[in-house]
Coordinates of C-alpha atoms in Angstrom, one line a residue:
X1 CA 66.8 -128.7 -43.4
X2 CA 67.6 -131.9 -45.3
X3 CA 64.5 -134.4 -46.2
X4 CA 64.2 -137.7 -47.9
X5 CA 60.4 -137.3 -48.3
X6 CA 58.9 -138.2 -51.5
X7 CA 55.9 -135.7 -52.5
X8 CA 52.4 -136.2 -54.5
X9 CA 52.7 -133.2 -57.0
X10 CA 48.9 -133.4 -58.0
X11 CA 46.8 -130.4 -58.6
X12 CA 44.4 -128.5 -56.6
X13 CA 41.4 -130.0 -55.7
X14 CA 39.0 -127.1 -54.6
X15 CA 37.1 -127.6 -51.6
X16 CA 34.1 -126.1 -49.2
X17 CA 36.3 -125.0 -46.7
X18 CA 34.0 -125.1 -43.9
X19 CA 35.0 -125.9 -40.1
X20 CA 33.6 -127.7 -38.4
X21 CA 32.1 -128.9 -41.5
X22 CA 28.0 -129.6 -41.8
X23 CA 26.9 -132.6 -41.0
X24 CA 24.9 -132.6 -44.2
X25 CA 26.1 -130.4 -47.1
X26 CA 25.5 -130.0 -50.7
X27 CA 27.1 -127.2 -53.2
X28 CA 27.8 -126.4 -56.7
X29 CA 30.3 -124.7 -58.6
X30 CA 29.5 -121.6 -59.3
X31 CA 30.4 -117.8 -59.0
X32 CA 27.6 -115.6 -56.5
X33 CA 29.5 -112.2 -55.4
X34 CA 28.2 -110.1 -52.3
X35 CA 26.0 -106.9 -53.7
X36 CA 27.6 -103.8 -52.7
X37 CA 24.3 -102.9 -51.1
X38 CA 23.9 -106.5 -49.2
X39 CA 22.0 -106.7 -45.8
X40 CA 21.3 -109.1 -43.2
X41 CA 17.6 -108.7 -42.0
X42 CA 15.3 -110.8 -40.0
X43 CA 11.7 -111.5 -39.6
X44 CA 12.3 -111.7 -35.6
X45 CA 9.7 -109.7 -33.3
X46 CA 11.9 -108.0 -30.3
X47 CA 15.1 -109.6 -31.4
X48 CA 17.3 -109.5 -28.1
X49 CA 20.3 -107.3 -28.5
X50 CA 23.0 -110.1 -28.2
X51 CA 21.4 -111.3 -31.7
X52 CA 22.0 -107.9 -33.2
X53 CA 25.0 -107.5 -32.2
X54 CA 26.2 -111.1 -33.8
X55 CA 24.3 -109.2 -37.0
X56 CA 26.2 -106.6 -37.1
X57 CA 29.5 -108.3 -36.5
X58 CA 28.7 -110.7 -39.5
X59 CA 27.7 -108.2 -41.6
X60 CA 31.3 -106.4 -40.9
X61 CA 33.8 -109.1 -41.2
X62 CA 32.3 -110.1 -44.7
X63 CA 33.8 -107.2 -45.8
X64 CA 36.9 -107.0 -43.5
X65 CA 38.2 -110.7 -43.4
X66 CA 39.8 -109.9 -46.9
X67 CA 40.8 -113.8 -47.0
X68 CA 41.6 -114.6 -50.7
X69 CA 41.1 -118.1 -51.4
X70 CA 44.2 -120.7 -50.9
X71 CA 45.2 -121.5 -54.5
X72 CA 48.5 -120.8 -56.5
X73 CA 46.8 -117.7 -58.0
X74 CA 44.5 -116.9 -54.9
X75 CA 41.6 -116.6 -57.0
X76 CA 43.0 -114.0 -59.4
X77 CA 41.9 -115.9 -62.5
X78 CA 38.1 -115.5 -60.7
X79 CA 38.0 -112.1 -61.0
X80 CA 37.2 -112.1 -64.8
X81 CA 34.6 -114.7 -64.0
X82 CA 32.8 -111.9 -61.2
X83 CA 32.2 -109.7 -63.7
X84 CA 28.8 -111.8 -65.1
X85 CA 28.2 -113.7 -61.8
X86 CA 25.0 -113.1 -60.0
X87 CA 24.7 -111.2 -56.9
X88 CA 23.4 -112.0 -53.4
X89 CA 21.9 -109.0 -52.3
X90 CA 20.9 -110.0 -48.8
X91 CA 20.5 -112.7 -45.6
X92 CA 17.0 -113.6 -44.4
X93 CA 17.2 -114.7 -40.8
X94 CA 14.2 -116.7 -39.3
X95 CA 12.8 -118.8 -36.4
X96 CA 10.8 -121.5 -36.7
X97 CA 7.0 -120.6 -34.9
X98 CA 7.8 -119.9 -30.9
X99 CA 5.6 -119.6 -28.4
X100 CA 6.8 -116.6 -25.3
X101 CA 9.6 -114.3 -25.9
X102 CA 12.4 -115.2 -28.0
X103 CA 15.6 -115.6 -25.6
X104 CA 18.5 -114.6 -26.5
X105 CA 21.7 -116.0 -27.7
X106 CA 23.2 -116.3 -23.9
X107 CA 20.5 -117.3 -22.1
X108 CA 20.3 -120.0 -25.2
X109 CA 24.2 -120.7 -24.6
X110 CA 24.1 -120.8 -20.9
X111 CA 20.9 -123.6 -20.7
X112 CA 21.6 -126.9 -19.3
X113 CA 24.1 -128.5 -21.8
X114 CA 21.8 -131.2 -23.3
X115 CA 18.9 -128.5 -23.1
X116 CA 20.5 -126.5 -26.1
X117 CA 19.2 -126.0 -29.3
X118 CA 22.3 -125.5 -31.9
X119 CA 21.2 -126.5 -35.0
X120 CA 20.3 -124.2 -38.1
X121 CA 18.9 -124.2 -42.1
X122 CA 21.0 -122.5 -44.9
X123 CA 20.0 -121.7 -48.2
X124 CA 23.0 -119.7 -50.4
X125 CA 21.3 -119.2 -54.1
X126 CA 22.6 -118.3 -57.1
X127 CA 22.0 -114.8 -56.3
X128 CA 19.1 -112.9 -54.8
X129 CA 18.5 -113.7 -51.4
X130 CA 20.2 -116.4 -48.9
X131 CA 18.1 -118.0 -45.9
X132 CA 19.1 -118.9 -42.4
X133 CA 16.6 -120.7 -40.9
X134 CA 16.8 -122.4 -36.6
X135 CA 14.8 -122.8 -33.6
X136 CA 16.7 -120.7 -31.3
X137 CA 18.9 -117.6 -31.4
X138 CA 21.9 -119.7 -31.2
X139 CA 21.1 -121.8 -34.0
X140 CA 20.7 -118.4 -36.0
X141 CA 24.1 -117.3 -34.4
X142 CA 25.6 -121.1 -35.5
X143 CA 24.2 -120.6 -38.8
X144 CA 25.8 -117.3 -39.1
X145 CA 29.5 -118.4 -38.2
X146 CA 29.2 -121.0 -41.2
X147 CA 27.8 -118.5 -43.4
X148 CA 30.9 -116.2 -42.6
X149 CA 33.5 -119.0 -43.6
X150 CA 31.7 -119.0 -47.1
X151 CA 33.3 -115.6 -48.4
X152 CA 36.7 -114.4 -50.2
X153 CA 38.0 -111.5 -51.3
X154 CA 39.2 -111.5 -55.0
X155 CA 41.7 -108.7 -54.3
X156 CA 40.2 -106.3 -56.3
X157 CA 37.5 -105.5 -53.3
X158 CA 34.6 -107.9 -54.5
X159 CA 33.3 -111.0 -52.0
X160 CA 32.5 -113.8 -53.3
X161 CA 31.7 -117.2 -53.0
X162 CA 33.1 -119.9 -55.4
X163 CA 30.6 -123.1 -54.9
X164 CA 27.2 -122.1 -54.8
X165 CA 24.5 -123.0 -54.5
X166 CA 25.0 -124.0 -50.9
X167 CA 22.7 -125.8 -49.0
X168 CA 22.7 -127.2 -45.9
X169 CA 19.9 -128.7 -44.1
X170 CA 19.4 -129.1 -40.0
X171 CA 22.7 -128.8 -39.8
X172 CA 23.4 -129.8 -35.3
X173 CA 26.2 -131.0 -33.3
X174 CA 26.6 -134.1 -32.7
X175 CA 27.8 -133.6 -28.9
X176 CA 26.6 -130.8 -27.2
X177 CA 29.7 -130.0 -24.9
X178 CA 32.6 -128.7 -27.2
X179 CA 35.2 -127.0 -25.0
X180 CA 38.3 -125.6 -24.2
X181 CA 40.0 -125.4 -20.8
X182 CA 42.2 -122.3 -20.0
X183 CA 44.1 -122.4 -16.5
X184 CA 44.7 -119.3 -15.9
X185 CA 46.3 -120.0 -12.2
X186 CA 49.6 -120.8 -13.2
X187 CA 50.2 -117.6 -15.1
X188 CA 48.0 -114.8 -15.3
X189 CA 46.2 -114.1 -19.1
X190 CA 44.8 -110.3 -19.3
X191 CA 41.1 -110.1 -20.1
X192 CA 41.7 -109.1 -23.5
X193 CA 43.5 -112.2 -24.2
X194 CA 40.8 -114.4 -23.1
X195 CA 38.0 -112.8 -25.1
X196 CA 40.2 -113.2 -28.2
X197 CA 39.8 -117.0 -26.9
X198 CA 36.3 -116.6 -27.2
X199 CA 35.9 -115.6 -30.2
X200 CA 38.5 -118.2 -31.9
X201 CA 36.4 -120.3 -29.8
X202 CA 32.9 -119.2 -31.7
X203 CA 35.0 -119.4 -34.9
X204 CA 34.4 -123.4 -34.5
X205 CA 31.0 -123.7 -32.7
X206 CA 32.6 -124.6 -29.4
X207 CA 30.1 -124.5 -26.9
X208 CA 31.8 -124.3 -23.4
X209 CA 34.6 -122.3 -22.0
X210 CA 36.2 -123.8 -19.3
X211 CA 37.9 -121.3 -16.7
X212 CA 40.4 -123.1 -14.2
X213 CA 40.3 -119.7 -12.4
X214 CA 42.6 -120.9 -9.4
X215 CA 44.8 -123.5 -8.1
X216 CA 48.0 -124.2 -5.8
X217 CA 50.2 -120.8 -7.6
X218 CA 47.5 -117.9 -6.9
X219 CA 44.3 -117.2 -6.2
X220 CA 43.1 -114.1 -9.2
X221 CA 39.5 -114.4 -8.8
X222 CA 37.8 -111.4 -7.0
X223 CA 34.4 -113.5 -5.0
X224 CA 32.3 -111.6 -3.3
X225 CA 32.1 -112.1 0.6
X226 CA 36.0 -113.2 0.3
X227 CA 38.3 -110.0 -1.2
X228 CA 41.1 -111.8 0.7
X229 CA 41.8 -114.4 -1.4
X230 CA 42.4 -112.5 -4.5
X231 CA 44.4 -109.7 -2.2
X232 CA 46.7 -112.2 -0.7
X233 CA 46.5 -115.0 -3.6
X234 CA 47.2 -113.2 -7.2
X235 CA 50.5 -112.8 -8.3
X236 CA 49.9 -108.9 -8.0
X237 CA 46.5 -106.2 -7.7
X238 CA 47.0 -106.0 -11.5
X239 CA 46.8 -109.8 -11.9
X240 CA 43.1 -110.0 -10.7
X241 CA 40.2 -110.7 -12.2
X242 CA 37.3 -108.3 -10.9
X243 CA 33.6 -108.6 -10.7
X244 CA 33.3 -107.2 -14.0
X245 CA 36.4 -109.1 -15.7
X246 CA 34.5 -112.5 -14.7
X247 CA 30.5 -111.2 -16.0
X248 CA 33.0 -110.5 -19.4
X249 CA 34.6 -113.5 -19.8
X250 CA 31.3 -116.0 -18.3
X251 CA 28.9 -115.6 -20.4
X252 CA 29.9 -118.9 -22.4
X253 CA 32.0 -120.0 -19.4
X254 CA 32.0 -122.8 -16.4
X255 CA 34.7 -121.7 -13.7
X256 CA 36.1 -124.5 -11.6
X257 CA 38.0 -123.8 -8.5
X258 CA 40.0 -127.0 -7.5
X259 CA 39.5 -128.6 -4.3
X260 CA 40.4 -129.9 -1.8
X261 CA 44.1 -130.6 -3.6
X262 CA 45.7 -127.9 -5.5
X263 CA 44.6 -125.2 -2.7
X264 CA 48.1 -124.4 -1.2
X265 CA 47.3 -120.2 -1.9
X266 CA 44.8 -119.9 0.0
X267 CA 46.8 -120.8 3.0
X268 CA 48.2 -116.8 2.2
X269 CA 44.8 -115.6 3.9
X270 CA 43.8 -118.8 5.6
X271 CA 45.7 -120.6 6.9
X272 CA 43.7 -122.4 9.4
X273 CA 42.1 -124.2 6.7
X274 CA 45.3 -125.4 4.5
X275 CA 46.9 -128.7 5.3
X276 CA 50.8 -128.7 4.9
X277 CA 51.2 -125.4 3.4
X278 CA 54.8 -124.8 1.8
X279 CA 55.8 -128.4 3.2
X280 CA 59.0 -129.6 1.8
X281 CA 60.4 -131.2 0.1
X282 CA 57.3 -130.6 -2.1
X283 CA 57.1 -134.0 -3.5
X284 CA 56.1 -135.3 -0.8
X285 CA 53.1 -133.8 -0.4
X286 CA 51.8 -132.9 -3.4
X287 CA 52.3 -133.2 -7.0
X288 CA 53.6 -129.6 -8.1
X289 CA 54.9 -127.2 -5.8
X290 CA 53.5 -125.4 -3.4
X291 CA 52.1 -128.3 -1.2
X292 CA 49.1 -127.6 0.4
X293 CA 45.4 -128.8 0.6
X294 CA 41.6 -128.1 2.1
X295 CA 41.5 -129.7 5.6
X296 CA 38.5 -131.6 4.2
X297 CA 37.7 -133.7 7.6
X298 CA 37.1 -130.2 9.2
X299 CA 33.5 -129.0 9.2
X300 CA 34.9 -125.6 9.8
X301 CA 36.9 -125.9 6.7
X302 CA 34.0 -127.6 4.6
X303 CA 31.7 -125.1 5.6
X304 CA 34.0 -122.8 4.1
X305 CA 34.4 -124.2 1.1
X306 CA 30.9 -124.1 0.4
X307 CA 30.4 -120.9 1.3
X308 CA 33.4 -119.7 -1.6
X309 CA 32.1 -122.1 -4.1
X310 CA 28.2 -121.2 -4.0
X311 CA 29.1 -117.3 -3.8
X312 CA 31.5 -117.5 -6.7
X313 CA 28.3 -119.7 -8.5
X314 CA 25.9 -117.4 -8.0
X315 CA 27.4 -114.8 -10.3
X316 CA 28.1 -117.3 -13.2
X317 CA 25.2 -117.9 -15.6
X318 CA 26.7 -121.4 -16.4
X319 CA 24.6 -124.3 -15.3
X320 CA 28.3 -126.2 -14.4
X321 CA 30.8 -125.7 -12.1
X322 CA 33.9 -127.7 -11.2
X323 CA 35.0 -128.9 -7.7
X324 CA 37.8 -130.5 -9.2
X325 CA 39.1 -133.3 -6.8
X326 CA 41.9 -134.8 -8.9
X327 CA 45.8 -135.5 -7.5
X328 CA 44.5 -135.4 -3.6
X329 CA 48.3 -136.3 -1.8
X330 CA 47.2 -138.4 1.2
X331 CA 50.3 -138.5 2.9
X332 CA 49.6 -134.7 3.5
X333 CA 46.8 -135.4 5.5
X334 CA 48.5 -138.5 7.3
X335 CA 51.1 -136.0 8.5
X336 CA 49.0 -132.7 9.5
X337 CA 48.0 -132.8 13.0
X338 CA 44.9 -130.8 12.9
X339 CA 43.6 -133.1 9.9
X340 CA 44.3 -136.3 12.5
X341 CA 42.6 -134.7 15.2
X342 CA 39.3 -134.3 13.2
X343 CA 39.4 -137.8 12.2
X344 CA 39.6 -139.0 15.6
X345 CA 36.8 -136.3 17.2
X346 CA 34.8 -137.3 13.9
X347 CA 35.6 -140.9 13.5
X348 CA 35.5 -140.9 10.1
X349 CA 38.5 -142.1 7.4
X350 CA 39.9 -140.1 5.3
X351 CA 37.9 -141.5 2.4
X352 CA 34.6 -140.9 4.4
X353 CA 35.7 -137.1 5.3
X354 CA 36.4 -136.7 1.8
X355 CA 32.9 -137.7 0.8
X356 CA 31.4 -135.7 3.6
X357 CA 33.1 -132.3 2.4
X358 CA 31.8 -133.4 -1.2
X359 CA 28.3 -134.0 -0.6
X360 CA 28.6 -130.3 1.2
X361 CA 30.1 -128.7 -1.3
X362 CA 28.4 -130.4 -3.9
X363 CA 25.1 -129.9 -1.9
X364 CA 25.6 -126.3 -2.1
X365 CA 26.2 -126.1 -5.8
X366 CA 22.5 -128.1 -6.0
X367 CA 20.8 -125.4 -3.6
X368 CA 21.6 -122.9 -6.7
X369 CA 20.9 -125.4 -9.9
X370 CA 24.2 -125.9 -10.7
X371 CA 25.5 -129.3 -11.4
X372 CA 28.8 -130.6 -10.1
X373 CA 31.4 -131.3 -12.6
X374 CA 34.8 -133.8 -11.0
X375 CA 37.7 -135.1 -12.3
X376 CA 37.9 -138.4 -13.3
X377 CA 39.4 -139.7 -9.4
X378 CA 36.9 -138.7 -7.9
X379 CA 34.7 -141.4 -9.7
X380 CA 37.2 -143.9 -10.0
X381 CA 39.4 -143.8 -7.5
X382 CA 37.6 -142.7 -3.9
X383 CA 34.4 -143.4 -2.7
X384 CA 32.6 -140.7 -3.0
X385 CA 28.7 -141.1 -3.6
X386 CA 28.4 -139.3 -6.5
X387 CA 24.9 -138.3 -7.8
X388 CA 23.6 -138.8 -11.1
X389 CA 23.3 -135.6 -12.3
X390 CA 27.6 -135.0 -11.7
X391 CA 29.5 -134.7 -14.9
X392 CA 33.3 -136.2 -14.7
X393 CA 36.3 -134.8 -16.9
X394 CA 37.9 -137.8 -18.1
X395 CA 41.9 -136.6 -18.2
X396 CA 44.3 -139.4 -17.2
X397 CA 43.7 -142.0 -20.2
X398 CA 40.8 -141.9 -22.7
X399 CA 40.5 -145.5 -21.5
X400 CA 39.1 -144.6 -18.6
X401 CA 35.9 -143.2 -19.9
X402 CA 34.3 -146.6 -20.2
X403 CA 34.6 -147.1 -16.6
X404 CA 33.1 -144.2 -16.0
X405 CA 30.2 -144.7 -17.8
X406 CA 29.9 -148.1 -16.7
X407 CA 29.1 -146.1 -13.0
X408 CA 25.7 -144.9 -15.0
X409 CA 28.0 -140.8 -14.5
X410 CA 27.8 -138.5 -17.7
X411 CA 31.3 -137.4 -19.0
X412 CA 33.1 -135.2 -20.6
X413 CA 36.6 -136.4 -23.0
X414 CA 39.5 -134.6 -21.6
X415 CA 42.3 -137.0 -22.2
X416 CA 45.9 -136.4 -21.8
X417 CA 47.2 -139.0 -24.1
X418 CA 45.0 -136.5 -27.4
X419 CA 43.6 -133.1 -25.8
X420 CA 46.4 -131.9 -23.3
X421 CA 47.5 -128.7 -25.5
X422 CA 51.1 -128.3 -22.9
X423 CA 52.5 -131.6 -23.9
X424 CA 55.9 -131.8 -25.7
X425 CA 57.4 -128.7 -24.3
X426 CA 59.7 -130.2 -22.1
X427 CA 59.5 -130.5 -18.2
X428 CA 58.9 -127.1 -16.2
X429 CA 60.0 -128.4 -12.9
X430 CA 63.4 -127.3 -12.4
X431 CA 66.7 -129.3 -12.0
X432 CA 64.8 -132.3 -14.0
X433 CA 66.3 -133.6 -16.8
X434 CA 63.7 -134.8 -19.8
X435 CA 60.6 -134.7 -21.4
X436 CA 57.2 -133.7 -19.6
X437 CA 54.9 -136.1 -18.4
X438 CA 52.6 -136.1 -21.0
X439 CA 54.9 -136.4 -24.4
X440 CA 55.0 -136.2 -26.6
X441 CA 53.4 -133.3 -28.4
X442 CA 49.7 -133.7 -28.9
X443 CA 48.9 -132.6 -32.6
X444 CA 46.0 -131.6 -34.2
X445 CA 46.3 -134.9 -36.2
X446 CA 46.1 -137.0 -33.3
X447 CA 43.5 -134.9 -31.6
X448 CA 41.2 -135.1 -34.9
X449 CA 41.7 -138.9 -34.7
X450 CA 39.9 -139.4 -31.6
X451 CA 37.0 -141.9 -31.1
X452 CA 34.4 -140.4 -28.3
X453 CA 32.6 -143.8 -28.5
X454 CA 35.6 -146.0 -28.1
X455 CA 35.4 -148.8 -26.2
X456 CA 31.9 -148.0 -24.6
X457 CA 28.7 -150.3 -25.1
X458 CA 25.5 -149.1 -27.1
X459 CA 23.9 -148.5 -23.3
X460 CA 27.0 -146.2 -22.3
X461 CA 26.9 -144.3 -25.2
X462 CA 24.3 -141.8 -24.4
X463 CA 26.8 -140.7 -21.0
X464 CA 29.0 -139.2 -23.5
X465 CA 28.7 -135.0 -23.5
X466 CA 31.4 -133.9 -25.7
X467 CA 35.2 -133.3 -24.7
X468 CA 37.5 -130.8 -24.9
X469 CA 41.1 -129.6 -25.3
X470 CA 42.7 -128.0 -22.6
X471 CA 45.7 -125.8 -21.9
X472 CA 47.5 -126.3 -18.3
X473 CA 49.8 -122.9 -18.4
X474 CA 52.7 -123.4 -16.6
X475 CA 54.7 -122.9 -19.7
X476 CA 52.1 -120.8 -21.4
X477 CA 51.1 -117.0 -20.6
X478 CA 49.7 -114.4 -23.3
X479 CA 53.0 -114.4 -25.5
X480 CA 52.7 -117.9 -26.5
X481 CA 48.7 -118.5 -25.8
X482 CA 47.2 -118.2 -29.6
X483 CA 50.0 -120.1 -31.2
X484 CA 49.9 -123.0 -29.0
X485 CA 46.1 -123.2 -28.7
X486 CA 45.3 -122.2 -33.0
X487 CA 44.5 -124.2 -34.8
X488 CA 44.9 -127.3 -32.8
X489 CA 42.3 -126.5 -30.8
X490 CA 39.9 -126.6 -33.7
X491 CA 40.1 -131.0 -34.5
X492 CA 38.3 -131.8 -30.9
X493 CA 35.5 -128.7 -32.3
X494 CA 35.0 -130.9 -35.5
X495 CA 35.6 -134.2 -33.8
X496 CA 32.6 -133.1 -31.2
X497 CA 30.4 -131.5 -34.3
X498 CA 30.1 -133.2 -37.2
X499 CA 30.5 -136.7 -35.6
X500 CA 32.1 -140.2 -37.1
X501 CA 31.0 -139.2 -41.1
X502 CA 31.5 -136.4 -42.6
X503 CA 28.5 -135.2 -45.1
X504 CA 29.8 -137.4 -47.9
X505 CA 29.5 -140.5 -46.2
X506 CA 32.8 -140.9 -45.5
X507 CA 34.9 -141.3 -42.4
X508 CA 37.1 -137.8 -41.4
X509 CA 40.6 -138.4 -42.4
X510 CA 43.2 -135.8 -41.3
X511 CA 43.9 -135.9 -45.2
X512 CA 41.0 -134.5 -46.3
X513 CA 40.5 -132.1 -43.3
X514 CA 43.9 -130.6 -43.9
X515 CA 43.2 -128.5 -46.9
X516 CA 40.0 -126.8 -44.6
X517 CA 41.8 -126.5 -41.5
X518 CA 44.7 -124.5 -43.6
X519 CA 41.5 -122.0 -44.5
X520 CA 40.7 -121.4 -40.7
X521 CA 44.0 -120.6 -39.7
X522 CA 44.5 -118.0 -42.7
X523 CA 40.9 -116.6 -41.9
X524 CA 41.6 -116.7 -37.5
X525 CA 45.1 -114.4 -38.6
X526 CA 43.0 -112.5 -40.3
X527 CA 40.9 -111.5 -37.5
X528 CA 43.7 -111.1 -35.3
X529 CA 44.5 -114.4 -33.9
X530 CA 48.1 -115.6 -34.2
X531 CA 47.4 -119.1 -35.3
X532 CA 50.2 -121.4 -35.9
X533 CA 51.2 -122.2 -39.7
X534 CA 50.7 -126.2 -40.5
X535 CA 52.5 -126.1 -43.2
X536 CA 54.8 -123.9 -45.3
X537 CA 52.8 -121.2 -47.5
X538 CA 53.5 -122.8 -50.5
X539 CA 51.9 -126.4 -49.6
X540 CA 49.1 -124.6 -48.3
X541 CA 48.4 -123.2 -51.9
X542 CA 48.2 -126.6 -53.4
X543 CA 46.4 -129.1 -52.0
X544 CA 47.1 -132.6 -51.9
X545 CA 51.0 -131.4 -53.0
X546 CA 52.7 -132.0 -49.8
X547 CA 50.9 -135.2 -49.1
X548 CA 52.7 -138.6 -49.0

């Protein structure tokens, strides 16, 4: 391929490649190797098992990642240098004084989202012994995912660090949601595929997995009370999820089921509560094919609702859980007999139906201690009495968070102009001719560039949670799902972490974030996750050389 670009040759500017990087950060520049008889200990009475385990799997991809560091050389000319450095011969884990049990890492994870404690100490000498220091489990486990991203492999079997003495001091996020959506509806993703999510996911600090479980194409989750659903609405009986697929994948999870719109499958088992199911032509009456939504003004209907949504809740440990209520196609119900009828016995509107099947549904998610979680039309668009305590996803325009907060709602940054991962790929509706609706391609430069505080006043800023990215999959399945999702996934992670200023005082540049993002993807593919290249191999090596 031809190309008129002009290139910076400079040379290679090392760098802490960190991600997300610290919100306060100091190193050196010097050589500490890993002592062939290094250990990770901790002064922790009746450490819960979930924090051993995160241990042990530190302890083992220090030796495994193998990563060598992204220079022309790739640190050969350090070797030489190893032979005198100083060696750390272990990890001292800590927690601050706590008074009761210490909890462990999920029940840390799986806390109200602004109840969380992230944030984490760490001390890397010039050999001897490093320090993690937090005040909960998952600030140890936080502090231990930074620690990992520290360490190369000189090729010649020693780890080492090249920029010690680091130290990084109350290191927290600066939102507490930091998420990823993965609609797993449209096409089925095997369990093994999604817990290799989770862990890119950890790779970053994200916080919150997302799980659009269901919607208009099937129905995979197993609930208890309703086996129908899954029987009649998954693609096949090896394309469900079971009771022990979902306790896998949940335990950093909120699950949304979509309703009353985007419900057409579960016409395949009940019928008597789906408004225009398979109606054509499909545009119509919905916005994707199949048509086909919750007969919301029917109590029989709501009550049904209610009863799938709190039985699927109760098995989730997340303190969130989505109703969904975006793209609800009123000329469905204005042509749906039964839907008519219940108006007219109820005298209600459609609007006022709507918000009495909300507060029910929503009601029941209350009775449990869950909190509601809506799309962004649901706040803006009906009238719906919202309470307080609901969290909206904020996905048509990132414009529209300000009106948002401006109703006093919390909210979470999913916009499709920066976080929708399926842009760019062309449309998936057949017989059109064009782009998709959401072009163009969303990179991860424009994703790093966003600005959660945009346009919002110094009162509405506290309404802000976090975002995240998210991946609608009807052009995506497990073939194409680490590519697509790696490393773009990782800008909103930093964006959400480390805030408006990087540790230097300076504002994050996609420049400067480039040469660190590079060192994610090379260390995710070598745990196993196909991450996308940004660059040829060769650019990647020298930093700053590819740059205008």
């Amino acid at each position: 391929m031809k190309a008129s670009f002009i290139f910076l040759i400079v040379a290679a500017r090392p760098i802490l490649a960190l991600w997300p990087i610290p919100r306060s950060l100091q190193i050196g520049d010097s050589l500490v190797k890993l002592s062939p008889d290094f250990q990770i200990q901790h002064s922790i009475l009746h450490p819960p098992q979930d924090l051993l385990d995160a241990i042990s799997r530190t302890t083992e991809r220090l030796w495994s990642d193998k990563l060598q560091r992204l220079v022309v050389d790739r640190g050969e000319s350090d070797s030489r240098k190893l032979l005198n450095a100083p060696s750390l011969t272990g990890l001292s884990l800590s927690l601050v004084t706590t008074v009761g049990p210490v909890e462990s890492i999920k029940e840390e994870a799986t806390k109200e989202i602004t109840t969380r404690i992230e944030g984490y100490s760490l001390s890397v000498p010039n050999g001897g012994v490093a320090t993690i220091v937090a005040n909960s489990t998952l600030g140890l486990f936080r502090g231990l995912t930074t620690f990992e991203q520290l360490w190369y492999d000189d090729s010649t079997g020693v780890t080492y660090a090249y920029q010690a003495p680091v130290t990084i001091v109350n290191d927290s996020p600066a939102y507490p949601y930091r998420g990823f959506m993965l609609d797993t509806a449209r096409n089925f993703f095997p369990v093994v595929d999604i817990k290799r999510t989770l862990d890119a996911m950890s790779m970053v600090k994200m916080s919150q997995f997302h799980w659009h479980a269901v919607d208009s194409q099937s129905f995979p989750l197993s609930i208890p009370g309703f086996p129908e659903l899954a029987q009649k609405g998954a693609y096949s009986s090896q394309e469900i999820y079971s009771d022990s697929d979902i306790q896998d994948i949940v335990n950093y999870a909120g699950a949304e089921i979509d309703t009353p719109g985007h419900t057409a499958i579960i016409s395949t088992s009940h019928p008597e509560h789906i408004a225009c199911p398979q109606a054509t032509p499909w545009q119509t009456f919905a916005n994707e094919p199949p048509a086909g939504q919750l007969r919301l003004a029917s109590s029989s209907t709501t009550r049904f609702t209610a009863n799938v949504i709190s039985s699927i809740a109760k098995t989730l440990p997340s303190k969130m859980f989505s109703t969904g209520g975006d793209e609800l196609n009123v000329n469905c119900y204005l042509q749906d007999a039964q839907t008519q009828a219940d108006l007219m016995s109820s005298g209600m509107t459609l609007e006022q139906a709507l918000d009495a099947f909300t507060q029910m549904t929503h009601g029941a998610l209350r009775t449990i201690d869950k909190t509601p979680v809506v799309w962004e039309e649901m706040a803006l668009e009906h009238q719906v009495a919202l309470s307080n305590s609901t969290i909206v996803m904020v996905w048509i325009s990132s414009r529209n968070a300000a009106a948002v907060a401006a109703k006093v709602l919390r909210l979470i940054h999913a916009p499709s102009d920066y976080f929708y991962l399926d842009c760019g790929a062309g449309e998936w509706i057949g017989g059109a001719i064009g782009n998709s609706w959401c072009d163009p391609f969303k990179t991860w430069q424009k994703a790093y560039s966003f600005d959660p505080l945009a346009n919002l006043t110094a009162a509405e800023v506290p309404f802000v949670l976090g975002g995240q990215q998210l991946l609608w999959a009807e052009q995506s399945s497990p073939e194409n799902l680490d590519s697509i999702v790696w490393p773009r996934a990782a800008a909103s992670a930093e964006v959400f972490w480390t805030g408006s200023t990087l540790p230097d005082g300076s504002r994050p540049s996609s420049t400067s974030a480039l040469p660190r993002l590079h060192d994610l993807r090379y260390r995710m593919v070598q745990r196993g996750i196909r991450a996308i290249a940004l660059q040829p191999h060769w650019c990647a090596l020298r930093n700053g050389a590819c740059d205008f």
